[in-house]
Coordinates of C-alpha atoms and ligand atoms in Angstrom, one line a residue:
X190 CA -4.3 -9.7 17.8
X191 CA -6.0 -6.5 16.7
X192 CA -5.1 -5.9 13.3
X193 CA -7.5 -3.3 11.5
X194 CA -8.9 -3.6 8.1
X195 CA -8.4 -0.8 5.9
X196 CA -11.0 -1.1 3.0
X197 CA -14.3 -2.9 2.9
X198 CA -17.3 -3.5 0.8
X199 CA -20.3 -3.1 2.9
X200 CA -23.6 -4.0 1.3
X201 CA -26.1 -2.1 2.2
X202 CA -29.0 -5.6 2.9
X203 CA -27.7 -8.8 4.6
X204 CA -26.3 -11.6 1.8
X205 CA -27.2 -9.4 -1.5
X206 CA -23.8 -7.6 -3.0
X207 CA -25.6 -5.0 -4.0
X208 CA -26.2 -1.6 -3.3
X209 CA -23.5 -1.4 -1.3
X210 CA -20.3 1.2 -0.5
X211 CA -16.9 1.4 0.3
X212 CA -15.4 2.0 3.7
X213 CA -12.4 3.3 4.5
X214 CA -10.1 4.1 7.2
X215 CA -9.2 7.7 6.7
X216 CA -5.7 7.7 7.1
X217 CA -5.0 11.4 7.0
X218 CA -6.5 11.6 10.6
X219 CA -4.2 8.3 12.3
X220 CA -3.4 8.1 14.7
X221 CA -5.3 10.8 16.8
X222 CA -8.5 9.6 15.2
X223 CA -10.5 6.2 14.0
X224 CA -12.7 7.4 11.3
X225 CA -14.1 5.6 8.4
X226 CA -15.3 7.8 4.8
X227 CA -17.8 5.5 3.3
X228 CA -18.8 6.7 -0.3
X229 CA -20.2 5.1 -3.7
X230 CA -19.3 8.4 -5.9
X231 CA -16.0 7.8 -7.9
X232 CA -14.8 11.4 -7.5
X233 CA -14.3 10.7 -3.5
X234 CA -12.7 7.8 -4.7
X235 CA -10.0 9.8 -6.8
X236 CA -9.6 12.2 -4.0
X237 CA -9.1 9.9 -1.2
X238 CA -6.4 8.0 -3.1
X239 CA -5.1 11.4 -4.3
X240 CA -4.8 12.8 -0.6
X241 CA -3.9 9.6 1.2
X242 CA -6.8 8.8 2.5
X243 CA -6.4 5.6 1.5
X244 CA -2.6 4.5 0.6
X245 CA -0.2 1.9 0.1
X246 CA -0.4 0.5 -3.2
X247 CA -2.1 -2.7 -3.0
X248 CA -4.7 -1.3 -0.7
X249 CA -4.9 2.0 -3.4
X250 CA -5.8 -1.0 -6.0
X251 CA -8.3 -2.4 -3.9
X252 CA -9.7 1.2 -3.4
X253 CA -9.9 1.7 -7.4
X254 CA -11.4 -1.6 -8.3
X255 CA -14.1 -1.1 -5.8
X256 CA -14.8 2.6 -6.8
X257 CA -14.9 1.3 -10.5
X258 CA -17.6 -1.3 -9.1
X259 CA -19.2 1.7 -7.6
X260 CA -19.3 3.6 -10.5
X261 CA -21.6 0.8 -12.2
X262 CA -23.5 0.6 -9.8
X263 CA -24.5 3.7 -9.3
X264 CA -25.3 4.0 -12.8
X265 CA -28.9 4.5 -13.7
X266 CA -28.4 2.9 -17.9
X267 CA -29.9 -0.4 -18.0
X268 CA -27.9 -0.8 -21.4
X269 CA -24.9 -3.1 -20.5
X270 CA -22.9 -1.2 -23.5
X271 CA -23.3 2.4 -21.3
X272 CA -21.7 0.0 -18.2
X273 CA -18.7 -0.6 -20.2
X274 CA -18.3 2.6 -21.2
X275 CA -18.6 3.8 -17.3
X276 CA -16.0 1.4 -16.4
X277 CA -13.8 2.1 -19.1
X278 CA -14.1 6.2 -17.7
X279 CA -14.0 5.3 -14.2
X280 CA -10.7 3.8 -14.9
X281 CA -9.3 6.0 -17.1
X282 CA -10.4 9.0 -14.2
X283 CA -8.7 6.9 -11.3
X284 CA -5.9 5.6 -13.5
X285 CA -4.5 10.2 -13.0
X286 CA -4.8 10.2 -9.3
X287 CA -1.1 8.7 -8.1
X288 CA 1.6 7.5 -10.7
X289 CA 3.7 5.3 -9.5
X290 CA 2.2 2.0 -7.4
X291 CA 1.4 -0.3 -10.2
X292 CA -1.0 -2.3 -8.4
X293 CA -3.3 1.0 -9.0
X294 CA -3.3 0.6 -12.7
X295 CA -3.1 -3.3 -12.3
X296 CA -6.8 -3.5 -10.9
X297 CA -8.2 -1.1 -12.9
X298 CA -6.9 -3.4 -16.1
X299 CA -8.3 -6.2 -14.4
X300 CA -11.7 -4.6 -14.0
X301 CA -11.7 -2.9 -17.1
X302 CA -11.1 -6.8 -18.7
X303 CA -13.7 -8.3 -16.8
X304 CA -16.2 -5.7 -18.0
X305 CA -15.4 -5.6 -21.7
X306 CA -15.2 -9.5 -22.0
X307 CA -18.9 -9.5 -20.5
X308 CA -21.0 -7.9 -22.9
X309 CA -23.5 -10.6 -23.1
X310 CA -24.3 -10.0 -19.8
X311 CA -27.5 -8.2 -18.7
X312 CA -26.2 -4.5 -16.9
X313 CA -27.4 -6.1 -13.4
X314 CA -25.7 -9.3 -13.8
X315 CA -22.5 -7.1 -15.1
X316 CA -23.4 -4.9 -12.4
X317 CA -22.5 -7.9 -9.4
X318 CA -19.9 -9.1 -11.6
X319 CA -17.8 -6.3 -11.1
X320 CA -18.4 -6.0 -7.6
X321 CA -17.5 -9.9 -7.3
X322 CA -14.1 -9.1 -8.9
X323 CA -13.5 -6.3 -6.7
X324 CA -13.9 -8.5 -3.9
X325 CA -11.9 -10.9 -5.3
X326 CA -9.1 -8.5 -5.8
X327 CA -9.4 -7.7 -2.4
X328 CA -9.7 -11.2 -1.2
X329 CA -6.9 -12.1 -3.2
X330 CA -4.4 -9.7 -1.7
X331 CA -5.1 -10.5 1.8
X332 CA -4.5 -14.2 1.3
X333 CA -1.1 -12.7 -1.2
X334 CA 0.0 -10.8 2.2
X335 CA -0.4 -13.9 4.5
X336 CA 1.7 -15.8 1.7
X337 CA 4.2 -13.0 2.1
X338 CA 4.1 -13.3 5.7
X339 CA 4.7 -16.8 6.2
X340 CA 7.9 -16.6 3.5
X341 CA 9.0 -13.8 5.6
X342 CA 9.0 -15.1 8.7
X343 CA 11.6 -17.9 8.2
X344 CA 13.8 -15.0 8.3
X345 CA 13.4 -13.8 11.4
X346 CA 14.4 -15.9 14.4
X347 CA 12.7 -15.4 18.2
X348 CA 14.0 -12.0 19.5
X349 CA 14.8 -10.2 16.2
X350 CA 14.4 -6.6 15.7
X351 CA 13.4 -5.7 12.3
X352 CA 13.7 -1.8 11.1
X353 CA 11.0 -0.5 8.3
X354 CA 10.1 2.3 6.5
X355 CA 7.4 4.0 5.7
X356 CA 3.8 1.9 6.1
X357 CA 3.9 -1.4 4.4
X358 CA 1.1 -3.1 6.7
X359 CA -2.8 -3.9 7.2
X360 CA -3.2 -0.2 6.9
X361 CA -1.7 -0.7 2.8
X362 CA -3.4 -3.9 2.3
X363 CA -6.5 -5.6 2.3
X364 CA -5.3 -7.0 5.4
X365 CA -1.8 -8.1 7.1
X366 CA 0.3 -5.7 5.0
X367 CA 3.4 -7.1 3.2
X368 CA 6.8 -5.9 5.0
X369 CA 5.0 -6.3 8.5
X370 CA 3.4 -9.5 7.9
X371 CA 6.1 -11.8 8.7
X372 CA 5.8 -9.8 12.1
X373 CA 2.9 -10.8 12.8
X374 CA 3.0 -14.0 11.7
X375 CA 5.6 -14.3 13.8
X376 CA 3.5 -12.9 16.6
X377 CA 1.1 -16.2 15.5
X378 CA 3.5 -18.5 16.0
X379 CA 4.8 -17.0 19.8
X380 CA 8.1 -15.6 18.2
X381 CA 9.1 -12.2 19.5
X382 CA 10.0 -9.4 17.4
X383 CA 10.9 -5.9 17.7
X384 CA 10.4 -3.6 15.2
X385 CA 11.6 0.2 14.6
X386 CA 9.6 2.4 12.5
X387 CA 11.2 5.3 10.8
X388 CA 8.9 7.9 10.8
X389 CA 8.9 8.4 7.7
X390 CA 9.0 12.2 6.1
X391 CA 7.5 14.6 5.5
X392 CA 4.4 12.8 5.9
X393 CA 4.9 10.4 8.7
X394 CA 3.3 7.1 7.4
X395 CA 5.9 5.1 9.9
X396 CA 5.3 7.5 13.3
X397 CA 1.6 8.0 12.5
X398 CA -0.2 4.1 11.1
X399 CA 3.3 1.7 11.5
X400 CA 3.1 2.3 15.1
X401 CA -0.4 2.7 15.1
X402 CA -1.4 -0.5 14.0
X403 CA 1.8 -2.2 15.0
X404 CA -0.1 -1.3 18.8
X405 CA -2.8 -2.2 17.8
X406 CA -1.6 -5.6 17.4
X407 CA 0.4 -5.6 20.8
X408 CA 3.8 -5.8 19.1
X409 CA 6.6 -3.8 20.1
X410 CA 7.5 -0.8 18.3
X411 CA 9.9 2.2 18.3
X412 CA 9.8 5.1 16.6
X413 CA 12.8 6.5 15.6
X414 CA 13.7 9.6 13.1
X415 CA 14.4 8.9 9.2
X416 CA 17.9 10.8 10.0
X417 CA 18.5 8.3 13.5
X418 CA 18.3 5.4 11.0
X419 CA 22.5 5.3 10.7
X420 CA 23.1 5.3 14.6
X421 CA 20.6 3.3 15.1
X422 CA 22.3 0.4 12.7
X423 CA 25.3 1.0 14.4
X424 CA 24.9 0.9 18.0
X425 CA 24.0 -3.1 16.3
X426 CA 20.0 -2.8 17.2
X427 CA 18.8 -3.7 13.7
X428 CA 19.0 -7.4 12.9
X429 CA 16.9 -7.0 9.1
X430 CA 15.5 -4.4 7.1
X431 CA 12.2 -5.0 5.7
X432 CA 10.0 -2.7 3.4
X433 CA 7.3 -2.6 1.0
X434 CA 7.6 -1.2 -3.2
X435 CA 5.1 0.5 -4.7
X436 CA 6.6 -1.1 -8.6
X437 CA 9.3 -3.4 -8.8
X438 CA 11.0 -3.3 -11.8
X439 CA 11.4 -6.7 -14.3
X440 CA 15.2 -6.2 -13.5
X441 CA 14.2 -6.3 -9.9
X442 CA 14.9 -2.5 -8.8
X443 CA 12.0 -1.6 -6.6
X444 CA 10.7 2.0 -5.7
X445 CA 8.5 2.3 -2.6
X446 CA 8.5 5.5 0.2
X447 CA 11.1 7.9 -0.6
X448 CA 14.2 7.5 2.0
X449 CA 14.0 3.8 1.4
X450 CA 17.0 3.8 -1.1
X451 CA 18.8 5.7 1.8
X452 CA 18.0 2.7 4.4
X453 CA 19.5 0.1 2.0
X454 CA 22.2 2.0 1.6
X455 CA 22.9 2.4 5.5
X456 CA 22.0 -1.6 5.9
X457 CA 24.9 -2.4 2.7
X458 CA 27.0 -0.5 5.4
X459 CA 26.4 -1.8 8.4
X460 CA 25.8 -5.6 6.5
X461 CA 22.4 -5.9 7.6
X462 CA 19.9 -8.1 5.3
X463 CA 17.4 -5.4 3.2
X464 CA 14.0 -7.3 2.3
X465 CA 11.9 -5.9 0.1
X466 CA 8.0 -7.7 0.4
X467 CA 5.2 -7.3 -2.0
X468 CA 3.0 -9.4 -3.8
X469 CA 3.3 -10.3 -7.6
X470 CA 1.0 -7.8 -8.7
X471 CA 3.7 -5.0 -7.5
X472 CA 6.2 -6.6 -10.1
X473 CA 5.8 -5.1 -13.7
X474 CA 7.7 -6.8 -15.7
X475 CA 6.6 -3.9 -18.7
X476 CA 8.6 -2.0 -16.7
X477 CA 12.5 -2.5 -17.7
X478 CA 14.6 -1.4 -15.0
X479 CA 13.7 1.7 -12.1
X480 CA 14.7 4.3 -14.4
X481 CA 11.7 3.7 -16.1
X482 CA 9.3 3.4 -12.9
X483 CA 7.3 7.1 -12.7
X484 CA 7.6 8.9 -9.6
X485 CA 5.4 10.7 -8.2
X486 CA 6.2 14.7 -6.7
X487 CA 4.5 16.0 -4.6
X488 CA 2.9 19.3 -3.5
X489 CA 5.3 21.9 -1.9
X490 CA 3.2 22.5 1.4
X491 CA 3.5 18.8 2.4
X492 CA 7.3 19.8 3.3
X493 CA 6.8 23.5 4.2
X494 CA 3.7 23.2 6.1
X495 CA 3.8 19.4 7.4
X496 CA 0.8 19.2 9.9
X497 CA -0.3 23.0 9.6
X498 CA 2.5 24.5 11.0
X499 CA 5.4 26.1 8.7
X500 CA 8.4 24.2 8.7
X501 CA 10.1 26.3 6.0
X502 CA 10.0 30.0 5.0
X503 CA 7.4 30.9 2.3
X504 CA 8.3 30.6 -1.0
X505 CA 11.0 28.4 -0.8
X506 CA 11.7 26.6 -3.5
X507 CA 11.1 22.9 -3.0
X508 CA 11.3 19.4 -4.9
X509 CA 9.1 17.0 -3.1
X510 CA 9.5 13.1 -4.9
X511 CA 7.5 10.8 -3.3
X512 CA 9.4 7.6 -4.1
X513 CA 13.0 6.7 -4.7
X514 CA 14.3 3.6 -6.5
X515 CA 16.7 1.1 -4.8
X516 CA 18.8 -0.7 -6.9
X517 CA 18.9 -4.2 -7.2
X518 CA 22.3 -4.8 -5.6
X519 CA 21.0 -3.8 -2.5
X520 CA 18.6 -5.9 -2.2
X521 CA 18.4 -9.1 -0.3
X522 CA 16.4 -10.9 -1.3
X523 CA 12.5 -9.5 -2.8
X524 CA 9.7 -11.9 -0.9
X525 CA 6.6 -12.5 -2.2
X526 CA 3.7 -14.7 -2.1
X527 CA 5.3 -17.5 -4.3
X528 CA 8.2 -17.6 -1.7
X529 CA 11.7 -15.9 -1.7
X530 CA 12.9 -14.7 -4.8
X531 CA 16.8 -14.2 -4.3
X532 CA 18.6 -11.4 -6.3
X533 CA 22.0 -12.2 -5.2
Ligands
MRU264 O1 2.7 7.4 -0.4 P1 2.2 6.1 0.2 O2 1.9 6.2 1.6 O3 1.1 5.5 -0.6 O4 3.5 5.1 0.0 C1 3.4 3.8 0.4 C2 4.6 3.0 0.4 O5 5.6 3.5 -0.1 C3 4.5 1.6 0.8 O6 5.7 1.1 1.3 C4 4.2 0.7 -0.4 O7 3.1 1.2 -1.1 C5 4.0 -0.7 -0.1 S1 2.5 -1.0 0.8 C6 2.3 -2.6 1.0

C-alpha cells in the first residue's frame, strides 16, 4: 500500500540532523502534479501553511515545529540567548498564519518550551535539540494516527462504506491521517471498505488529495458532490461517517472543514453513525465549548474564482468561513489515540 508522506526532515549529510530542510508535498498542485517545496527560510513556511500548501492541522503543526527548527538553524548567533529569542519570533510569526487548528499553536508551545527550558545549552546543542523535538512531534503523530486507526477500525466491519469530508488523511498528517486511518488499517487486515469523498468546497480537499491518496493506496473511492451528500445517505450507501477537527472543544464540539456540521446533520437524519477522529493534541480543553473555537474566513476569490475561472460575477459580495462547528449531540462517538471516547 502506497501511502505518501506529506512532510519530512531531510538532512542534508547521511546520519547528522543538521543542516537539513523541510520537504513538502505541495498540495495546491494535487492531484495533477507530485511536487515537493523544500525550504529552510521561515517565511516560506508561513506562506505554505497560509496558502495550503501544506494543510490539515496536525500535519500544519508538524510544518511549524520544523520551520521553528529551521529558523535556529539557520541562524548565524552562536549566543544560545539570540536562539531563544528566534524561536520565541518564529513562533509568534507562524502562530498569524491560520487560526483555528490548535495543533498549529500546540507545537509551536511545545517548541517554544523546549527552547526556553534549555538555556544552559550551547546554541549548537540547542540548535539539534529543537530539530530532535520537531521530529519527535512528527514521529509522535504518526504513531497518534495509527492509534486512531486501529480504534477506528473496530467500527467498520468487512464491506462497509464509509462517507468523509474534506482531507483528514496521510496528506494532513505525518503519515496515515486520522478519519482515513481505520481505512487503511482496515486495508491491513484484508477488510474491504468503500469510501465516498465529498469534494469538499470551494477548494476541493476531498476530490483533489482524499481521492488522490485514497488511490494511491488502492482503496476504493467515490467522489461525490458536497450537495449529493443527502441522496446519497438515502438511497442507504453510507454505512458511517468519519471526519477529522481541526479544535475540539473541552465540551467535545469539534470544528473541522466547513460543510462538516451539514454531513452530521444529514447522518442524525438518515441514523447513520458520525465519527469524528483526531489525536489528543486536537482537543483543547482551554477552549470551553465551539463558540469559542476561532474560525478562520477566507479570501473572496477562493469562491468566485475557484481554479482560475470565475464562478461568480465580480464584486459579489461574499462570506467565505473555512470551518463550522458541529455540536456535540451529533457526534458519535470522537476516536482518538487513547481509544473511543463516547459522547452519548
Ligand atoms: O483547510 P484545511 O484543508 O487545512 O482543513 C483541514 C480539515 O478540515 C481537516 O479535516 C482537519 O484538519 C483534520 S486533518 C487530520
Amino acid at each position: 500500500m502506497t501511502i505518501p508522506r506529506t512532510i519530512e526532515w531531510i538532512p542534508k549529510a547521511e546520519g547528522e540532523l543538521m543542516p537539513g530542510l523541510i520537504r513538502l508535498i505541495d498540495q495546491t498542485l494535487l492531484p495533477e502534479k507530485l511536487d515537493y517545496i523544500e525550504t529552510t527560510d521561515i517565511q516560506e513556511v508561513w506562506h505554505a501553511i497560509k496558502t495550503l500548501q501544506v494543510r490539515g492541522a496536525p500535519a500544519i503543526g508538524i510544518a511549524a515545529a520544523m520551520g521553528i527548527a529551521a529558523a535556529a538553524q539557520e541562524s548565524a548567533s552562536d549566543s544560545t540567548e539570540n536562539i531563544i529569542a528566534t524561536v520565541d519570533q518564529a513562533g509568534a510569526y507562524l502562530a498569524t498564519s491560520r487560526p483555528t487548528a490548535v495543533n498549529l499553536f500546540w507545537a509551536i508551545d511545545r517548541m517554544q518550551r523546549l527552547a526556553n527550558n534549555n538555556g544552559k545549552l550551547s546554541a549548537i546543542d540547542l540548535k539539534i535539540a529543537l530539530i530532535k523535538e520537531a521530529m519527535r512531534i512528527r514521529d509522535e503523530d504518526a504513531a497518534m494516527c495509527r492509534a486512531i486507526g486501529e480504534h477506528g477500525t473496530v467500527l467498520l466491519k468487512d464491506g462497509d462504506t464509509v462517507l468523509t469530508h474534506c482531507n483528514a488523511g496521510s496528506l494532513a498528517t505525518a503519515e496515515f491521517g486520522t478519519a482515513l486511518a481505520p481505512i487503511y488499517v482496515a486495508k491491513e487486515q484484508g477488510k474491504n471498505i468503500k469510501v465516498y469523498a465529498d469534494e469538499t468546497r470551494p477548494l476541493l480537499q476531498g476530490s483533489r488529495l482524499t481521492a488522490w491518496e485514497l488511490m494511491q493506496a488502492g482503496i476504493d473511492v467515490t467522489v461525490i458532490c458536497d450537495n449529493m451528500t443527502a441522496q446519497v445517505m438515502k438511497e442507504g450507501r453510507i454505512d458511517a461517517v468519519m471526519v477529522g477537527a481541526d479544535r475540539i472543544a473541552a465540551n467535545g464540539d469539534a470544528a473541522n472543514k466547513i460543510g462538516t456540521y451539514g454531513v452530521a446533520l444529514l447522518a442524525k437524519a438518515h441514523n447513520i453513525p458520525f465519527y469524528v477522529l483526531a489525536p489528543s493534541s486536537t482537543i483543547d480543553m482551554d477552549t470551553a465549548t465551539g463558540k469559542d473555537i476561532p474560525i478562520e474566513e477566507r479570501a473572496d476569490k477562493e469562491i468566485t474564482h475557484g481554479f482560475g475561472t470565475a464562478t461568480a460575477p465580480d464584486g459579489v459580495k461574499v462570506y467565505a468561513p473555512a470551518f463550522d462547528v458541529t455540536p456535540t449531540e451529533l457526534i458519535t462517538a470522537i476516536i482518538t489515540e487513547k481509544g473511543d471516547y463516547i459522547i452519548k
